[in-house]
Short mmCIF file of C-alpha atoms and ligand atoms in Angstrom, two decimals:
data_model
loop_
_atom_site.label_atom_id
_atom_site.label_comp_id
_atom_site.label_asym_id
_atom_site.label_seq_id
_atom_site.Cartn_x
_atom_site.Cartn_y
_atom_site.Cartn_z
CA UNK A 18 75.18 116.01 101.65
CA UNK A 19 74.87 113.33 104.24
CA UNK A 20 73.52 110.51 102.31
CA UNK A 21 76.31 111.07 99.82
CA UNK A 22 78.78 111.14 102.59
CA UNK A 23 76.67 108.30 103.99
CA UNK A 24 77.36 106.27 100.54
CA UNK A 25 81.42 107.07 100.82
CA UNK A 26 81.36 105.45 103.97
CA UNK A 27 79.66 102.45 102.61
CA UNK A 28 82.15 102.25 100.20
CA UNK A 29 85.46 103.01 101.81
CA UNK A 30 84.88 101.48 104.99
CA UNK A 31 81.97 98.88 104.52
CA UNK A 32 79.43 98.26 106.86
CA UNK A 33 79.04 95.24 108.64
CA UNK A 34 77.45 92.10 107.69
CA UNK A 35 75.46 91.26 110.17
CA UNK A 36 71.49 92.62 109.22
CA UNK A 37 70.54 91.67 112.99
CA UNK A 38 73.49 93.86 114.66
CA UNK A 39 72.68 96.28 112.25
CA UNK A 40 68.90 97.02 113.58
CA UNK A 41 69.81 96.44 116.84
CA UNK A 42 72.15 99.79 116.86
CA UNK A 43 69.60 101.29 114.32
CA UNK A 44 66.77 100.41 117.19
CA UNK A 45 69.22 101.44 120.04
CA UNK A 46 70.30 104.72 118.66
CA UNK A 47 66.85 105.53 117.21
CA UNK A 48 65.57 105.57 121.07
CA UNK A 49 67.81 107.88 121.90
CA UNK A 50 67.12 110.28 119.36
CA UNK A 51 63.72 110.47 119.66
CA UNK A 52 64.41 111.64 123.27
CA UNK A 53 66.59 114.91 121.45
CA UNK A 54 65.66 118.11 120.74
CA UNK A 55 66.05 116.93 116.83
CA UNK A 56 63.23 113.89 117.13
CA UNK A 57 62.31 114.88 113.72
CA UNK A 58 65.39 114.22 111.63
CA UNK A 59 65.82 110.74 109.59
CA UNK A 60 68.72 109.31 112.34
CA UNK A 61 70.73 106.77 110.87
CA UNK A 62 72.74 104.22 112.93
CA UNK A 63 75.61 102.29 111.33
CA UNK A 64 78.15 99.31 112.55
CA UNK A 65 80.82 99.78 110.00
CA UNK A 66 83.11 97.08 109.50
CA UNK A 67 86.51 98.44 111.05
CA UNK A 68 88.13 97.20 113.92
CA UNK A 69 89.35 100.08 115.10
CA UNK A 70 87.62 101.75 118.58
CA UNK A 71 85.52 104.43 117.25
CA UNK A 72 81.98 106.33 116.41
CA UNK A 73 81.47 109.18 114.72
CA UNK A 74 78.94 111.54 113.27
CA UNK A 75 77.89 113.04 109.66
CA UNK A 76 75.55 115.95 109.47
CA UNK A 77 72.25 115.43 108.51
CA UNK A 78 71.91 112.58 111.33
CA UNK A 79 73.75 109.90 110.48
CA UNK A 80 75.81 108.24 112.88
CA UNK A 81 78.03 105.10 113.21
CA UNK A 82 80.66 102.52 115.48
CA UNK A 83 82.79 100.55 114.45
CA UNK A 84 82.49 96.65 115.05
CA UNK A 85 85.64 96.82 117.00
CA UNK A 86 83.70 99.25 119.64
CA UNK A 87 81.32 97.25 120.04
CA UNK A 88 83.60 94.00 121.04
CA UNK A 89 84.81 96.18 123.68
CA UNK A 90 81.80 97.58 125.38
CA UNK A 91 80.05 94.81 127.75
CA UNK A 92 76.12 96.28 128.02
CA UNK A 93 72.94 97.95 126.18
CA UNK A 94 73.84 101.23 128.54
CA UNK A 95 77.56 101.94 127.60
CA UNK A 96 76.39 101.44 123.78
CA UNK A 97 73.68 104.14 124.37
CA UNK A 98 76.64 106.50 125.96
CA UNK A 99 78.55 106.69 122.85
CA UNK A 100 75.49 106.70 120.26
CA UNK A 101 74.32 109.73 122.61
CA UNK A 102 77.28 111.77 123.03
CA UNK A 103 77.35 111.31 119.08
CA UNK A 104 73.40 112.29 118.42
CA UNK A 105 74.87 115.47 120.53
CA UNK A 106 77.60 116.59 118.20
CA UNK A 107 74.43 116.32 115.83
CA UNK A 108 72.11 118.20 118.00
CA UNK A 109 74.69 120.86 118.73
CA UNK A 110 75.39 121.18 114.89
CA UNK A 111 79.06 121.21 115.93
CA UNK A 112 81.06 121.81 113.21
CA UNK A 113 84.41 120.05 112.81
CA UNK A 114 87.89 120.63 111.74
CA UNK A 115 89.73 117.77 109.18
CA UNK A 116 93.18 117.00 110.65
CA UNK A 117 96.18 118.12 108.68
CA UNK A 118 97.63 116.53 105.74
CA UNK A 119 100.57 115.38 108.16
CA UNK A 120 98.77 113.91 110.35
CA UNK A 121 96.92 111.99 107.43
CA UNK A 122 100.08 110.67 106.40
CA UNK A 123 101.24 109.30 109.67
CA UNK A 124 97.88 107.44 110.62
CA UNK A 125 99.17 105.97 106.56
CA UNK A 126 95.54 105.45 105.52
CA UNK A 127 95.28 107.41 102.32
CA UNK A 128 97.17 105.76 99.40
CA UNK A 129 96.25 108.37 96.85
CA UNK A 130 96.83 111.56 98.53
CA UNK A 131 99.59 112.86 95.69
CA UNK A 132 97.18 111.85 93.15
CA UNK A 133 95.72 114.82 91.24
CA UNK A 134 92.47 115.00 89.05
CA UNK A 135 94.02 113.00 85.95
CA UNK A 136 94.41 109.83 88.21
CA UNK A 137 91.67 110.44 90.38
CA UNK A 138 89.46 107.48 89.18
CA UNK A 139 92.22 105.30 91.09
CA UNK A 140 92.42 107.12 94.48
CA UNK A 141 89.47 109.67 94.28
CA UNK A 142 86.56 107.34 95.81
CA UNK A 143 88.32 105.86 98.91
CA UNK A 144 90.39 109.51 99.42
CA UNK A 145 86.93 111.50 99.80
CA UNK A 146 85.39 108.98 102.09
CA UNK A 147 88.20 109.31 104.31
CA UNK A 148 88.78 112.83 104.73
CA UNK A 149 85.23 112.81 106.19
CA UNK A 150 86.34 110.40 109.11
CA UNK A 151 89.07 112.75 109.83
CA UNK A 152 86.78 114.70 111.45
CA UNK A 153 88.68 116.46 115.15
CA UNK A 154 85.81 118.34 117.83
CA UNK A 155 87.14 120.90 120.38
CA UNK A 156 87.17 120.11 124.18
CA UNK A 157 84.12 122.66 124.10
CA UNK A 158 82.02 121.00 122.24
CA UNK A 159 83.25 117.06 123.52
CA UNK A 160 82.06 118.71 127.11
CA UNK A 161 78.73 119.48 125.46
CA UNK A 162 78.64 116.12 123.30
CA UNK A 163 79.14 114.53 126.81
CA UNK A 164 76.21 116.42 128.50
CA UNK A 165 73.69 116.34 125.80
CA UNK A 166 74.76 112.30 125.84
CA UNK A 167 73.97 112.14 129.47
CA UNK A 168 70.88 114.13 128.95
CA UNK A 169 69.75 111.14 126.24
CA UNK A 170 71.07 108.68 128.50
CA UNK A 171 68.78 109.26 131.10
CA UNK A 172 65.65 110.31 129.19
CA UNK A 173 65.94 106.93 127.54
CA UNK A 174 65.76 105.17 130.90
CA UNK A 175 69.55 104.11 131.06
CA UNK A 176 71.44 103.75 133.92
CA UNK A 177 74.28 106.50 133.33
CA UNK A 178 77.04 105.38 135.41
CA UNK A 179 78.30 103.00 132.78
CA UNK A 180 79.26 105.90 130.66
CA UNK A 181 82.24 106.99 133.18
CA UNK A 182 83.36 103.10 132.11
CA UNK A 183 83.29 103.99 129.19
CA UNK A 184 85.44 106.38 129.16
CA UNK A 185 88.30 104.34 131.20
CA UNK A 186 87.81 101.75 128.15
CA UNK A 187 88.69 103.91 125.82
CA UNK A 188 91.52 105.80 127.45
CA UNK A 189 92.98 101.83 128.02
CA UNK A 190 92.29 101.12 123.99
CA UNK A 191 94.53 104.12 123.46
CA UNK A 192 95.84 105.86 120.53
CA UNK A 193 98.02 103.32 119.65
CA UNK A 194 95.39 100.90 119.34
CA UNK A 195 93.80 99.92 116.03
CA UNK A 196 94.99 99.95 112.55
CA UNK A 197 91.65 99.87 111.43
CA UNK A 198 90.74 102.37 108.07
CA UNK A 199 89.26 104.40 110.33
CA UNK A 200 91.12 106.95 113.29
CA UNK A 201 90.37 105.68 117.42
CA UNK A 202 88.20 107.28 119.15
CA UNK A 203 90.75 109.12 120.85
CA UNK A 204 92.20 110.94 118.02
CA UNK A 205 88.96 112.51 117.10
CA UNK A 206 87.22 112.85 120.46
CA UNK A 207 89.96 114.43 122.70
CA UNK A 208 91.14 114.34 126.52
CA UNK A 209 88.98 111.14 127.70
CA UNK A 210 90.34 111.41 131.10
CA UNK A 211 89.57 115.09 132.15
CA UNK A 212 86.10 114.57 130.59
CA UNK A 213 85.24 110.76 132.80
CA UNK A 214 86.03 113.22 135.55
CA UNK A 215 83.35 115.94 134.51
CA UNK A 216 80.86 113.18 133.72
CA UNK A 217 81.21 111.41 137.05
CA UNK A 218 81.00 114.67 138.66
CA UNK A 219 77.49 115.24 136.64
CA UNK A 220 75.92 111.82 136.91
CA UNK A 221 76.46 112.14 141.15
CA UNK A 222 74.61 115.88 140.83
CA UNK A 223 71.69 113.89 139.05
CA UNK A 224 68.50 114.73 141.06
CA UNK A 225 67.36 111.69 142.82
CA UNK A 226 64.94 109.34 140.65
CA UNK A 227 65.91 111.49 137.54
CA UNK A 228 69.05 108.22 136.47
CA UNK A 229 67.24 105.30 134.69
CA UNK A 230 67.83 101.71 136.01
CA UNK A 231 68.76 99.55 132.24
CA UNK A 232 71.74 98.39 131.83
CA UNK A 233 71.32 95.51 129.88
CA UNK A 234 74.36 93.42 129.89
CA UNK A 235 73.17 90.15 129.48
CA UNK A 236 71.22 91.23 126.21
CA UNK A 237 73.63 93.01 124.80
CA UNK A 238 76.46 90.40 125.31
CA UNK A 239 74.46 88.41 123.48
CA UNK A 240 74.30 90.68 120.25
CA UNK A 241 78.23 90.71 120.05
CA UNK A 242 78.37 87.05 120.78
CA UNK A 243 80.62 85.79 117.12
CA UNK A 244 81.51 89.42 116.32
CA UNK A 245 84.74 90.06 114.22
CA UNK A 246 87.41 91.11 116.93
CA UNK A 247 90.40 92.90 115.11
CA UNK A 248 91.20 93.13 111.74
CA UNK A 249 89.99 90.68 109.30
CA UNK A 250 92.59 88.77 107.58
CA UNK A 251 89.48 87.04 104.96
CA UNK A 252 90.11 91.13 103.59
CA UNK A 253 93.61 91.07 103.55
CA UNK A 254 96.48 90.81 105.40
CA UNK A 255 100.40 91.79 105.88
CA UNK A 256 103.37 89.73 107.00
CA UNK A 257 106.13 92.43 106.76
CA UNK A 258 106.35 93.16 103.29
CA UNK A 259 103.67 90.68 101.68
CA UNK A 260 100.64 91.27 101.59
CA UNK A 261 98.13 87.79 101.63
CA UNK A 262 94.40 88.21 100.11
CA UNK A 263 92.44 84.84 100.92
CA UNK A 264 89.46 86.11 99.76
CA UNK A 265 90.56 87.42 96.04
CA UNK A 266 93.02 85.00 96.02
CA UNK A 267 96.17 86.87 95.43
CA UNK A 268 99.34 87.91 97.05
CA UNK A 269 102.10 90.62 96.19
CA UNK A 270 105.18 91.71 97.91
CA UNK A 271 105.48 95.65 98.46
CA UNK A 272 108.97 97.69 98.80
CA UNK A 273 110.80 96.25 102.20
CA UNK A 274 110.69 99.04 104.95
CA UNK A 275 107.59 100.46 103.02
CA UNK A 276 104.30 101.96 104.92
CA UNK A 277 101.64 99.65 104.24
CA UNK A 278 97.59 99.97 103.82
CA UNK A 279 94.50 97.74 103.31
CA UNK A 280 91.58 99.87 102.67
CA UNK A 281 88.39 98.63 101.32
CA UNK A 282 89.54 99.66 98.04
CA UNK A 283 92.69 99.97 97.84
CA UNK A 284 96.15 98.28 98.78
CA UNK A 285 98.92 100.09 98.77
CA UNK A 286 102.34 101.00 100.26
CA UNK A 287 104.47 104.23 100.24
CA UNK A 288 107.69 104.63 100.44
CA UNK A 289 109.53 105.89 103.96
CA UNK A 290 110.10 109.25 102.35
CA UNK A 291 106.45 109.32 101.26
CA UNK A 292 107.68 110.22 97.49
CA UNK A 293 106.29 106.67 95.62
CA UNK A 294 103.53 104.62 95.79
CA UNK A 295 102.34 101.10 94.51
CA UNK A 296 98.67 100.83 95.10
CA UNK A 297 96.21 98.04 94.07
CA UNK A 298 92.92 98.44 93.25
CA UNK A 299 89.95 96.57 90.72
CA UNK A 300 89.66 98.09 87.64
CA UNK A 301 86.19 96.91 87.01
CA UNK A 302 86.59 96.11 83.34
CA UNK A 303 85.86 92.78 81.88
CA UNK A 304 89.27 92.49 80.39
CA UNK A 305 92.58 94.07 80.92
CA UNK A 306 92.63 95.18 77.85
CA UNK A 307 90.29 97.47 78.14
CA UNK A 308 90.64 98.63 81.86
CA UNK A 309 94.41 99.35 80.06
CA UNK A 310 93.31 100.92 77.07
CA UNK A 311 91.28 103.36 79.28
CA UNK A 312 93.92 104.00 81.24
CA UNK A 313 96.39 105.02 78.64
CA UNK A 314 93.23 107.24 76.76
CA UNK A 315 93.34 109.74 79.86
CA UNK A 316 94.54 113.34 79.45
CA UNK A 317 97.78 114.16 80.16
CA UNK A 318 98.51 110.40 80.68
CA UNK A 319 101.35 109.26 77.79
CA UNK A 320 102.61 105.81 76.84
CA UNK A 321 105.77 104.67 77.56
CA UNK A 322 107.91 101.29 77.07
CA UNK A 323 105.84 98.00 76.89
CA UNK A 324 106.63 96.24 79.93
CA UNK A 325 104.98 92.29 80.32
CA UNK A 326 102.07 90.41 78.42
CA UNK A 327 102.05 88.29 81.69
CA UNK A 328 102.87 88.68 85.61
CA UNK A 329 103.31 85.05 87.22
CA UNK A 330 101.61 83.06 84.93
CA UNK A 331 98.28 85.46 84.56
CA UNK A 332 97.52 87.79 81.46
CA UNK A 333 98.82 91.85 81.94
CA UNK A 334 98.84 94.31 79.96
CA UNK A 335 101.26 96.67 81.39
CA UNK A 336 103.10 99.89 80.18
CA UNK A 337 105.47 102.43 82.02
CA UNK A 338 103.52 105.81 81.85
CA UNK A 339 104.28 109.55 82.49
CA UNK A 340 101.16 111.90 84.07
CA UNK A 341 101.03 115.21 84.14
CA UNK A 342 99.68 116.82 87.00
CA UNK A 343 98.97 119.88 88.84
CA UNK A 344 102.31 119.48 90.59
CA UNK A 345 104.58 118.08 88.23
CA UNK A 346 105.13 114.66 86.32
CA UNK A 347 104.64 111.34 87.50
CA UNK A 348 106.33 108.60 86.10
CA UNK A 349 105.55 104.89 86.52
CA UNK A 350 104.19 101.33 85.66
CA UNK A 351 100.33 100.28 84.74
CA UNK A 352 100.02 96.70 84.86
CA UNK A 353 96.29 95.53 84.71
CA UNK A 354 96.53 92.02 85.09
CA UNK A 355 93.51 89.33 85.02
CA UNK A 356 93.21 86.87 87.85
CA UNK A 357 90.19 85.16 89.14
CA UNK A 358 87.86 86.33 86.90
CA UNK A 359 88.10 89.99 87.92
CA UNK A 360 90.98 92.58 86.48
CA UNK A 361 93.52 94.39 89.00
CA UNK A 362 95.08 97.55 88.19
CA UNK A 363 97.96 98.09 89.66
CA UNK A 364 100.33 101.47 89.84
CA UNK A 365 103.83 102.16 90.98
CA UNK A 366 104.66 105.37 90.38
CA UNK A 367 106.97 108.44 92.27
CA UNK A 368 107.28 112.08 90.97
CA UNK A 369 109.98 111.98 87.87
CA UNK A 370 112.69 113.33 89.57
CA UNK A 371 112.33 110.19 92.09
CA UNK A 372 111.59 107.75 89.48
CA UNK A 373 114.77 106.47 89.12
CA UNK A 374 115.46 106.13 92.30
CA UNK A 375 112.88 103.84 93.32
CA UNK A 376 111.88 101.96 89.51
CA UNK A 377 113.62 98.72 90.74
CA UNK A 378 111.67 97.97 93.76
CA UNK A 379 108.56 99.30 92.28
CA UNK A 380 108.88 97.04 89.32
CA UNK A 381 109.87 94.09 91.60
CA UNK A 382 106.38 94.96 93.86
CA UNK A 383 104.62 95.46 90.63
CA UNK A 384 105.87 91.77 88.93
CA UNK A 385 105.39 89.94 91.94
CA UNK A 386 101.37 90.07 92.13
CA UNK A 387 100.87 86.15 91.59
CA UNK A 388 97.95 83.60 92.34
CA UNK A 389 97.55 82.62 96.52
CA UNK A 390 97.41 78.94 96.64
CA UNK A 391 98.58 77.71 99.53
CA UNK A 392 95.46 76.56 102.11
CA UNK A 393 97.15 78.00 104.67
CA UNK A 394 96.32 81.24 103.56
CA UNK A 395 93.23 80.82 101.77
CA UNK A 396 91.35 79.38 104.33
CA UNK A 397 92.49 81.75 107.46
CA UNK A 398 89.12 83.03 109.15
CA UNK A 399 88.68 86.27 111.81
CA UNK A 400 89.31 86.42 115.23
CA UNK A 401 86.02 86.70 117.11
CA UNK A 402 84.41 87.70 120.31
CA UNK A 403 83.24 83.73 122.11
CA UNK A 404 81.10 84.09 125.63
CA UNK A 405 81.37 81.90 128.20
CA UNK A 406 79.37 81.83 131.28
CA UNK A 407 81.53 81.20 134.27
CA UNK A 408 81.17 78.36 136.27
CA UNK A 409 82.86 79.62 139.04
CA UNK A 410 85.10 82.93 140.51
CA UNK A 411 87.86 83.59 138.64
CA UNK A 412 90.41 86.10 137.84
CA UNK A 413 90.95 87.31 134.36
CA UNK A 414 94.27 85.68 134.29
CA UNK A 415 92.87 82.55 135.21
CA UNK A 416 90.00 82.75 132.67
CA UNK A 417 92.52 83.04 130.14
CA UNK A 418 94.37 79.86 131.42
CA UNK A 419 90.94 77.83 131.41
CA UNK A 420 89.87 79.31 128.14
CA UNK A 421 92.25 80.10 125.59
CA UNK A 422 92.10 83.40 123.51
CA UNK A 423 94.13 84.46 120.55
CA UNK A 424 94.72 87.80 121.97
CA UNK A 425 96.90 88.90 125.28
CA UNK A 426 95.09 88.84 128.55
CA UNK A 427 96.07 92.61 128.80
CA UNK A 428 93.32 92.59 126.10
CA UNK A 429 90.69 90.44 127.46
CA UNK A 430 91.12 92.40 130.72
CA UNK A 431 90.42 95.61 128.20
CA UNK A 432 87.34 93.82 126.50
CA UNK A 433 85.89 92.72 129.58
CA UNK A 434 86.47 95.52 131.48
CA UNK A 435 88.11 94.79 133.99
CA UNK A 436 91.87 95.30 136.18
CA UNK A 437 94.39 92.89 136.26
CA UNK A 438 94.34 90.52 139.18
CA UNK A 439 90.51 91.66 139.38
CA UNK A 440 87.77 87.93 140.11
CA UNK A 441 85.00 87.93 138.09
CA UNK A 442 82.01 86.36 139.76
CA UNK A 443 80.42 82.80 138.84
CA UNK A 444 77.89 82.63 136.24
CA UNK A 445 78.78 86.29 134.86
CA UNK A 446 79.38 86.20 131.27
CA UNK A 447 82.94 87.40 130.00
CA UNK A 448 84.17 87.27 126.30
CA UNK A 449 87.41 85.73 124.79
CA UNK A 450 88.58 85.54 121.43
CA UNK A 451 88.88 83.01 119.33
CA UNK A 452 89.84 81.82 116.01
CA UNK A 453 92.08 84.02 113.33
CA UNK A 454 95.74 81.64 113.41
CA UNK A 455 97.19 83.01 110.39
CA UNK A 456 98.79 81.25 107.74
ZN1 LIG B 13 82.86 113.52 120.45
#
């Protein structure tokens, strides 16, 4: 069950291109575990590629963080206080509750949720991977996560008093925070604050000599130096209502005032009364033709008016359609349209009795998928993480003065861990960001 959970992720979220980052966490994480009572089990360490502030487990040992977590921890140690309270939700076998459709729907990240098994090839795949992120522990067992993690933590040699920094990071990162495809941390780990205070409280009690000395900062700076920082716009990217893709090459406007969503594989939007959808995704046919054709030779799926044999210049094959489903009829446009030598299906569709209601901006969305040109776009790269070795004291606001980020200094006081007003001393390492101007 985990490896096929393990591929979802893979698929819905991605995992992060960077093979040397990748088994650095695997080697970090794998140290840990083998300090467990679970040495045995094949562990698993992942850096998906999300921006979003987060880690999480799967049963059967696998475990993962998010790129954007690691821009905002600053040593070896605080990475090895996450990865162990997460080998301890493993250990503990704790078992974990999804979060309610609502809340789903409000976090906007599932595009297909009113799909039903006839359309399920279009939402199914990027829907099940994310239910499993939606994964919510009690305070009980976040207390025990956070022991067990201590209890790794020190086995493993590291010095434990970076995890209470931890913490403080990612009660400053917030809920708010993120946007990523998957939750932050502090919708699925609960009440940071309460539990710094209990950790503090059990890393003091440590008997003396038991707390490892490694901290590695230096080394671990290192590994993050040129990490993506935020979401990358090479994947994708809104301004209001359009949405730019510089690496397909496309844009498209959705609905004004619609709730928009980039997901591996999937764009979409949904309406503000959460009754329509146009969603995006590659149909993975050699022709629209027959990505249509398949389409149309569904159950319960029927054939309505013609609509274009081209969409801005580029070949479609597009029909309005009517689905029947397990909770009533659908009604909407197919357009699979060929661009760039792949084909893109795209779907605007509401329940029938909605239809009419929203058919003119859907078909508008729908019509206006067209080729992305301009270099502006197409050549607009991530934000990333830059270190720079300080030549002398300096606060953080004056580090951003003398090196200039393309993110607030409330964040770079976030990333680097520090309070505003606080001096950083000369020669220590701090991070800005970069890069990512967009078009
Ligand atoms: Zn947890």
């Amino acid at each position: 069950m985990g490896r096929e959970a393990d591929q979802q992720v893979a698929a819905s979220i991605g995992l992060y291109p960077d093979a040397a980052l990748q088994s650095y966490v695997q080697r970090v994480g794998a140290g840990l575990a083998a300090t467990s009572e679970r040495p045995s089990l094949q562990w698993t360490f992942r850096v998906v590629d999300d921006a979003a502030v987060n880690a999480f487990a799967l049963p059967g040992g696998y475990i993962y963080v998010t790129r954007g977590l690691l821009a905002h921890l600053n040593s070896e140690a605080e990475l090895a206080a996450v990865v162990g309270h997460e080998i301890g939700h493993v250990t503990a076998r704790h078992s974990v509750s999804q979060m309610t459709k609502a809340q789903l729907l409000s976090v906007g990240l599932v595009v297909g949720m009113i799909l039903r098994p006839q359309l399920q090839n279009f939402g199914g795949l990027a829907q099940a991977g994310m239910e499993l992120l939606f994964l919510k522990y009690s305070r009980d067992d976040e207390k025990q996560a956070d022991e067990l993690g201590l209890r790794y933590l020190t086995r493993g040699g590291y010095d434990p008093r970076p995890m209470t920094q931890v913490f403080r990071t990612l009660e400053r990162v917030g809920t708010a925070e993120g946007g990523g495809r998957v939750p932050a941390w502090l919708s699925t780990h609960p009440d940071p604050g309460d539990r710094g205070r209990l950790i503090a409280a059990a890393i003091t009690a440590l008997p003396a000599g038991q707390a490892g000395v490694r901290v590695e900062r230096e080394a671990y700076l290192q590994r993050i130096d040129g990490v993506v920082f935020g979401e990358d716009p090479r994947e994708g990217y809104f301004k209001t209502n359009t949405f730019y893709h510089p690496g397909m090459r496309f844009r498209v406007e959705f609905p004004p005032g619609w709730k928009p969503s980039n997901q591996k594989q999937a764009v979409g939007a949904m309406s503000p009364g959460q009754d329509a959808l146009v969603v995006i995704t590659l149909a993975n046919r050699d022709s629209p033709q027959t990505a249509y054709q398949e389409f149309f030779s569904q159950p319960g799926i029927q054939r309505g008016q013609p609509w274009r044999g081209n969409i801005n210049g580029l070949t479609a094959y597009a029909n309005a359609f009517a689905a029947q489903t397990e909770q009533g009829v659908l009604q909407g446009i197919a357009a699979f349209v060929q661009h760039e030598g792949k084909v893109f299906q795209i779907l605007g569709y509401a329940p029938s009795t909605r239809w009419p209601r929203h058919e003119s901006v859907v078909t508008a969305s729908v019509g206006s998928f067209a080729p992305l040109t301009d270099r502006r776009f197409l050549e607009v790269q991530p934000k990333r993480v830059d270190l720079v070795t300080l030549p002398q004291p300096m606060t953080i606001e004056e580090f951003a003065r003398r090196y200039p980020s393309t993110v607030s200094v409330q964040t770079l006081a976030i990333i680097n861990e520090v309070e505003p007003g606080q001096r950083l001393e000369a020669g220590r390492q701090a991070k800005r960001v970069v890069g990512g101007e967009l078009g």
